[in-house]
Amino acid sequence: NDNGKRFLQSLSVVFKELDGAVDALTSISTDTRKIKMLVRAMRGEITDHIIEYKTRHPQIVFNTVFDFDETNFENYDIIIDERCDKYPEYEKFDLYTTKIRLCVYKNSPLCNEKLTLKQLSNHPFVSIGENSSMQKILINACKDAGFTPNIVVQSNDISCNRKFVGAGIGIGLSREYPNSEKSENVEYLNVTDFNKAQTICCYFRKQSVFGNVEHFLNFLKGKIV
């Protein structure tokens, strides 16, 4: 009858939640694998997520590589990178869609001006990694504007890159997304013909999705912006 149907519906929800909780606790406690990750984008944000997760689950061990030049993708359970076709053996979900902004140190005369990319052709640039997606975005945008950027400093470390920009060494690129914070010494430029966006994905090997890897992936899905 109707009462039985309502009771069955309630029980279905309860048992589904209970099974999920038991599976999560059991898998984390029994799975001793290291979570092997290759992080090629949003490295600062992913580091923060790992720290938060480790605080909650200190027994989980990560083997995390930050490398734009790595090609042995089969060594990793999870890869964080821009949306692309480099990882045909992996499934994926979107983590972030971000605006890409040109930025400069806050006392630059370029601040508060309405600019075109061509007007920046004689200025120095700071770039993140020779094979990084950010550098490719910069070079291709400048090429479309008719010049090759004068890259005076190149660094694979995002915090170092921000310091170079904040010190006035050159113009850099920065991702802007909800809740992001730029350096206090950096301002975004108003470049009317530079409108770039990038989607960052979490790629994962399907056969690795159980135990602690599955649990961490679900944690990352909860961080989707």
mmCIF file of C-alpha atoms in Angstrom:
data_model
loop_
_atom_site.group_PDB
_atom_site.id
_atom_site.type_symbol
_atom_site.label_atom_id
_atom_site.label_comp_id
_atom_site.label_asym_id
_atom_site.label_seq_id
_atom_site.Cartn_x
_atom_site.Cartn_y
_atom_site.Cartn_z
ATOM 1 C CA ASN A 1 0.000 0.000 0.000
ATOM 2 C CA ASP A 2 0.966 3.663 0.015
ATOM 3 C CA ASN A 3 2.429 3.534 3.523
ATOM 4 C CA GLY A 4 4.608 0.603 2.543
ATOM 5 C CA LYS A 5 5.833 2.448 -0.548
ATOM 6 C CA ARG A 6 6.764 5.509 1.503
ATOM 7 C CA PHE A 7 8.510 3.337 4.094
ATOM 8 C CA LEU A 8 10.455 1.504 1.371
ATOM 9 C CA GLN A 9 11.549 4.818 -0.147
ATOM 10 C CA SER A 10 12.838 6.018 3.232
ATOM 11 C CA LEU A 11 14.666 2.746 3.882
ATOM 12 C CA SER A 12 16.307 2.917 0.448
ATOM 13 C CA VAL A 13 17.797 6.330 1.273
ATOM 14 C CA VAL A 14 18.962 5.188 4.709
ATOM 15 C CA PHE A 15 20.639 2.010 3.460
ATOM 16 C CA LYS A 16 22.272 3.822 0.559
ATOM 17 C CA GLU A 17 23.850 6.346 2.940
ATOM 18 C CA LEU A 18 24.842 3.592 5.374
ATOM 19 C CA ASP A 19 26.464 1.464 2.674
ATOM 20 C CA GLY A 20 28.382 4.478 1.391
ATOM 21 C CA ALA A 21 29.671 5.341 4.847
ATOM 22 C CA VAL A 22 30.775 1.769 5.558
ATOM 23 C CA ASP A 23 32.496 1.443 2.170
ATOM 24 C CA ALA A 24 34.360 4.729 2.663
ATOM 25 C CA LEU A 25 35.602 3.841 6.143
ATOM 26 C CA THR A 26 36.558 0.301 5.195
ATOM 27 C CA SER A 27 38.356 1.261 1.996
ATOM 28 C CA ILE A 28 40.424 3.999 3.618
ATOM 29 C CA SER A 29 41.471 1.822 6.535
ATOM 30 C CA THR A 30 42.477 -1.184 4.412
ATOM 31 C CA ASP A 31 43.951 0.425 1.276
ATOM 32 C CA THR A 32 47.671 1.099 1.853
ATOM 33 C CA ARG A 33 48.511 2.289 -1.690
ATOM 34 C CA LYS A 34 50.235 5.615 -2.222
ATOM 35 C CA ILE A 35 48.087 8.017 -4.221
ATOM 36 C CA LYS A 36 50.294 8.779 -7.236
ATOM 37 C CA MET A 37 49.550 12.189 -8.731
ATOM 38 C CA LEU A 38 50.977 14.267 -11.561
ATOM 39 C CA VAL A 39 50.007 17.923 -11.101
ATOM 40 C CA ARG A 40 50.520 20.157 -14.141
ATOM 41 C CA ALA A 41 48.016 22.924 -13.389
ATOM 42 C CA MET A 42 46.582 24.740 -10.346
ATOM 43 C CA ARG A 43 49.527 23.440 -8.318
ATOM 44 C CA GLY A 44 49.035 25.810 -5.393
ATOM 45 C CA GLU A 45 45.331 25.015 -5.105
ATOM 46 C CA ILE A 46 45.869 21.254 -5.424
ATOM 47 C CA THR A 47 48.568 21.450 -2.745
ATOM 48 C CA ASP A 48 46.047 23.154 -0.438
ATOM 49 C CA HIS A 49 43.526 20.380 -1.145
ATOM 50 C CA ILE A 50 46.090 17.680 -0.350
ATOM 51 C CA ILE A 51 46.979 19.420 2.920
ATOM 52 C CA GLU A 52 43.306 19.619 3.905
ATOM 53 C CA TYR A 53 42.746 15.972 3.015
ATOM 54 C CA LYS A 54 45.892 14.828 4.856
ATOM 55 C CA THR A 55 44.767 16.731 7.947
ATOM 56 C CA ARG A 56 41.568 14.697 7.948
ATOM 57 C CA HIS A 57 43.190 11.418 6.900
ATOM 58 C CA PRO A 58 46.838 11.452 8.086
ATOM 59 C CA GLN A 59 47.357 7.782 7.246
ATOM 60 C CA ILE A 60 47.011 8.403 3.492
ATOM 61 C CA VAL A 61 50.328 8.709 1.640
ATOM 62 C CA PHE A 62 50.731 10.832 -1.505
ATOM 63 C CA ASN A 63 53.432 10.588 -4.150
ATOM 64 C CA THR A 64 52.955 13.905 -5.957
ATOM 65 C CA VAL A 65 55.022 15.113 -8.921
ATOM 66 C CA PHE A 66 54.933 18.694 -10.243
ATOM 67 C CA ASP A 67 56.442 18.424 -13.719
ATOM 68 C CA PHE A 68 55.487 19.907 -17.088
ATOM 69 C CA ASP A 69 57.910 17.616 -18.957
ATOM 70 C CA GLU A 70 56.800 14.234 -17.609
ATOM 71 C CA THR A 71 55.625 11.816 -20.303
ATOM 72 C CA ASN A 72 55.300 8.525 -18.397
ATOM 73 C CA PHE A 73 51.637 9.066 -17.592
ATOM 74 C CA GLU A 74 51.043 5.392 -16.817
ATOM 75 C CA ASN A 75 52.902 5.915 -13.516
ATOM 76 C CA TYR A 76 50.042 7.974 -12.087
ATOM 77 C CA ASP A 77 46.572 7.276 -10.723
ATOM 78 C CA ILE A 78 45.515 10.929 -11.000
ATOM 79 C CA ILE A 79 46.652 13.745 -13.296
ATOM 80 C CA ILE A 80 45.656 17.402 -12.920
ATOM 81 C CA ASP A 81 45.960 19.329 -16.179
ATOM 82 C CA GLU A 82 44.081 21.527 -18.607
ATOM 83 C CA ARG A 83 41.349 19.953 -20.726
ATOM 84 C CA CYS A 84 43.183 18.242 -23.580
ATOM 85 C CA ASP A 85 43.563 14.937 -25.429
ATOM 86 C CA LYS A 86 46.920 13.885 -23.941
ATOM 87 C CA TYR A 87 45.465 11.190 -21.699
ATOM 88 C CA PRO A 88 43.301 8.830 -23.799
ATOM 89 C CA GLU A 89 43.547 6.047 -21.220
ATOM 90 C CA TYR A 90 42.081 8.222 -18.465
ATOM 91 C CA GLU A 91 38.576 9.314 -17.572
ATOM 92 C CA LYS A 92 38.079 12.867 -16.323
ATOM 93 C CA PHE A 93 35.893 15.439 -14.654
ATOM 94 C CA ASP A 94 36.176 19.242 -14.650
ATOM 95 C CA LEU A 95 37.607 20.879 -11.533
ATOM 96 C CA TYR A 96 37.811 24.567 -12.432
ATOM 97 C CA THR A 97 37.026 26.888 -15.279
ATOM 98 C CA THR A 98 39.157 29.961 -14.836
ATOM 99 C CA LYS A 99 39.716 33.293 -16.525
ATOM 100 C CA ILE A 100 43.319 33.988 -17.503
ATOM 101 C CA ARG A 101 44.425 37.533 -16.732
ATOM 102 C CA LEU A 102 47.550 39.528 -17.512
ATOM 103 C CA CYS A 103 48.972 41.068 -14.374
ATOM 104 C CA VAL A 104 51.697 43.497 -13.335
ATOM 105 C CA TYR A 105 53.125 44.989 -10.159
ATOM 106 C CA LYS A 106 50.719 47.409 -8.521
ATOM 107 C CA ASN A 107 52.795 50.595 -9.036
ATOM 108 C CA SER A 108 53.224 50.057 -12.767
ATOM 109 C CA PRO A 109 52.152 52.949 -15.009
ATOM 110 C CA LEU A 110 50.181 50.349 -16.971
ATOM 111 C CA CYS A 111 47.689 49.996 -14.135
ATOM 112 C CA ASN A 112 44.279 51.620 -14.667
ATOM 113 C CA GLU A 113 44.931 52.013 -18.406
ATOM 114 C CA LYS A 114 42.802 50.518 -21.139
ATOM 115 C CA LEU A 115 45.259 48.569 -23.284
ATOM 116 C CA THR A 116 45.576 46.274 -26.270
ATOM 117 C CA LEU A 117 48.002 43.363 -26.251
ATOM 118 C CA LYS A 118 50.031 44.993 -29.038
ATOM 119 C CA GLN A 119 50.760 47.944 -26.726
ATOM 120 C CA LEU A 120 52.621 45.531 -24.425
ATOM 121 C CA SER A 121 54.974 44.267 -27.150
ATOM 122 C CA ASN A 122 57.961 46.261 -25.827
ATOM 123 C CA HIS A 123 57.492 45.195 -22.218
ATOM 124 C CA PRO A 124 59.215 42.213 -20.528
ATOM 125 C CA PHE A 125 57.204 39.145 -19.549
ATOM 126 C CA VAL A 126 57.481 36.534 -16.801
ATOM 127 C CA SER A 127 56.366 33.004 -17.704
ATOM 128 C CA ILE A 128 55.508 29.764 -15.932
ATOM 129 C CA GLY A 129 57.437 26.813 -17.368
ATOM 130 C CA GLU A 130 58.526 26.291 -20.956
ATOM 131 C CA ASN A 131 56.021 23.504 -21.615
ATOM 132 C CA SER A 132 53.236 24.813 -19.411
ATOM 133 C CA SER A 133 49.782 25.585 -20.756
ATOM 134 C CA MET A 134 50.105 29.129 -19.401
ATOM 135 C CA GLN A 135 53.176 29.851 -21.507
ATOM 136 C CA LYS A 136 51.453 28.442 -24.589
ATOM 137 C CA ILE A 137 48.501 30.762 -23.961
ATOM 138 C CA LEU A 138 50.851 33.745 -23.646
ATOM 139 C CA ILE A 139 52.902 32.948 -26.754
ATOM 140 C CA ASN A 140 49.867 32.212 -28.936
ATOM 141 C CA ALA A 141 48.050 35.369 -27.828
ATOM 142 C CA CYS A 142 51.091 37.521 -28.533
ATOM 143 C CA LYS A 143 51.582 35.811 -31.884
ATOM 144 C CA ASP A 144 47.992 36.684 -32.821
ATOM 145 C CA ALA A 145 48.772 40.282 -31.844
ATOM 146 C CA GLY A 146 51.822 40.318 -34.138
ATOM 147 C CA PHE A 147 54.796 39.932 -31.814
ATOM 148 C CA THR A 148 56.875 37.467 -29.814
ATOM 149 C CA PRO A 149 56.894 38.153 -26.053
ATOM 150 C CA ASN A 150 60.212 39.056 -24.479
ATOM 151 C CA ILE A 151 60.282 36.468 -21.668
ATOM 152 C CA VAL A 152 62.953 37.625 -19.233
ATOM 153 C CA VAL A 153 62.265 35.150 -16.407
ATOM 154 C CA GLN A 154 60.833 31.657 -16.595
ATOM 155 C CA SER A 155 59.990 29.686 -13.464
ATOM 156 C CA ASN A 156 58.164 26.418 -12.791
ATOM 157 C CA ASP A 157 57.307 27.576 -9.282
ATOM 158 C CA ILE A 158 54.072 29.572 -9.171
ATOM 159 C CA SER A 159 54.977 31.366 -5.938
ATOM 160 C CA CYS A 160 58.308 32.473 -7.421
ATOM 161 C CA ASN A 161 56.509 33.623 -10.539
ATOM 162 C CA ARG A 162 54.164 35.804 -8.476
ATOM 163 C CA LYS A 163 57.142 37.316 -6.656
ATOM 164 C CA PHE A 164 58.829 38.190 -9.954
ATOM 165 C CA VAL A 165 55.672 39.936 -11.186
ATOM 166 C CA GLY A 166 55.154 41.661 -7.835
ATOM 167 C CA ALA A 167 58.725 42.928 -7.916
ATOM 168 C CA GLY A 168 58.184 44.581 -11.298
ATOM 169 C CA ILE A 169 60.380 42.181 -13.295
ATOM 170 C CA GLY A 170 57.762 41.704 -15.986
ATOM 171 C CA ILE A 171 54.148 41.123 -16.966
ATOM 172 C CA GLY A 172 52.777 37.726 -15.993
ATOM 173 C CA LEU A 173 49.710 35.544 -16.337
ATOM 174 C CA SER A 174 47.399 34.636 -13.493
ATOM 175 C CA ARG A 175 44.295 32.502 -13.149
ATOM 176 C CA GLU A 176 41.235 34.252 -11.757
ATOM 177 C CA TYR A 177 38.447 32.120 -10.335
ATOM 178 C CA PRO A 178 35.969 32.315 -7.447
ATOM 179 C CA ASN A 179 37.669 32.841 -4.072
ATOM 180 C CA SER A 180 41.096 33.311 -5.673
ATOM 181 C CA GLU A 181 43.512 35.783 -4.146
ATOM 182 C CA LYS A 182 46.164 37.611 -6.094
ATOM 183 C CA SER A 183 49.361 38.891 -4.487
ATOM 184 C CA GLU A 184 49.038 42.196 -2.644
ATOM 185 C CA ASN A 185 51.777 43.585 -4.925
ATOM 186 C CA VAL A 186 50.018 42.597 -8.159
ATOM 187 C CA GLU A 187 47.203 44.167 -10.182
ATOM 188 C CA TYR A 188 45.286 42.796 -13.161
ATOM 189 C CA LEU A 189 45.675 44.683 -16.428
ATOM 190 C CA ASN A 190 42.740 45.839 -18.505
ATOM 191 C CA VAL A 191 43.713 44.361 -21.890
ATOM 192 C CA THR A 192 40.673 44.585 -24.129
ATOM 193 C CA ASP A 193 41.717 41.957 -26.697
ATOM 194 C CA PHE A 194 42.976 39.361 -24.209
ATOM 195 C CA ASN A 195 40.000 37.218 -23.220
ATOM 196 C CA LYS A 196 41.224 33.779 -22.311
ATOM 197 C CA ALA A 197 39.752 31.030 -20.184
ATOM 198 C CA GLN A 198 40.935 27.571 -19.252
ATOM 199 C CA THR A 199 39.267 24.465 -17.871
ATOM 200 C CA ILE A 200 41.316 22.352 -15.476
ATOM 201 C CA CYS A 201 40.434 18.667 -15.284
ATOM 202 C CA CYS A 202 41.104 15.793 -12.945
ATOM 203 C CA TYR A 203 42.120 12.773 -15.018
ATOM 204 C CA PHE A 204 42.011 9.366 -13.356
ATOM 205 C CA ARG A 205 42.818 5.809 -14.294
ATOM 206 C CA LYS A 206 39.579 3.813 -14.020
ATOM 207 C CA GLN A 207 41.243 0.660 -12.716
ATOM 208 C CA SER A 208 42.750 2.658 -9.831
ATOM 209 C CA VAL A 209 39.384 3.962 -8.626
ATOM 210 C CA PHE A 210 38.826 2.084 -5.403
ATOM 211 C CA GLY A 211 39.916 2.523 -1.811
ATOM 212 C CA ASN A 212 41.827 5.673 -0.948
ATOM 213 C CA VAL A 213 42.090 6.860 -4.587
ATOM 214 C CA GLU A 214 38.310 6.764 -4.944
ATOM 215 C CA HIS A 215 37.866 8.511 -1.617
ATOM 216 C CA PHE A 216 40.284 11.321 -2.584
ATOM 217 C CA LEU A 217 38.602 11.741 -5.976
ATOM 218 C CA ASN A 218 35.257 12.190 -4.225
ATOM 219 C CA PHE A 219 36.925 14.761 -1.969
ATOM 220 C CA LEU A 220 38.160 16.667 -5.059
ATOM 221 C CA LYS A 221 34.699 16.550 -6.615
ATOM 222 C CA GLY A 222 33.485 18.371 -3.548
ATOM 223 C CA LYS A 223 35.929 21.195 -4.363
ATOM 224 C CA ILE A 224 34.647 21.804 -7.888
ATOM 225 C CA VAL A 225 34.313 25.497 -8.681
#
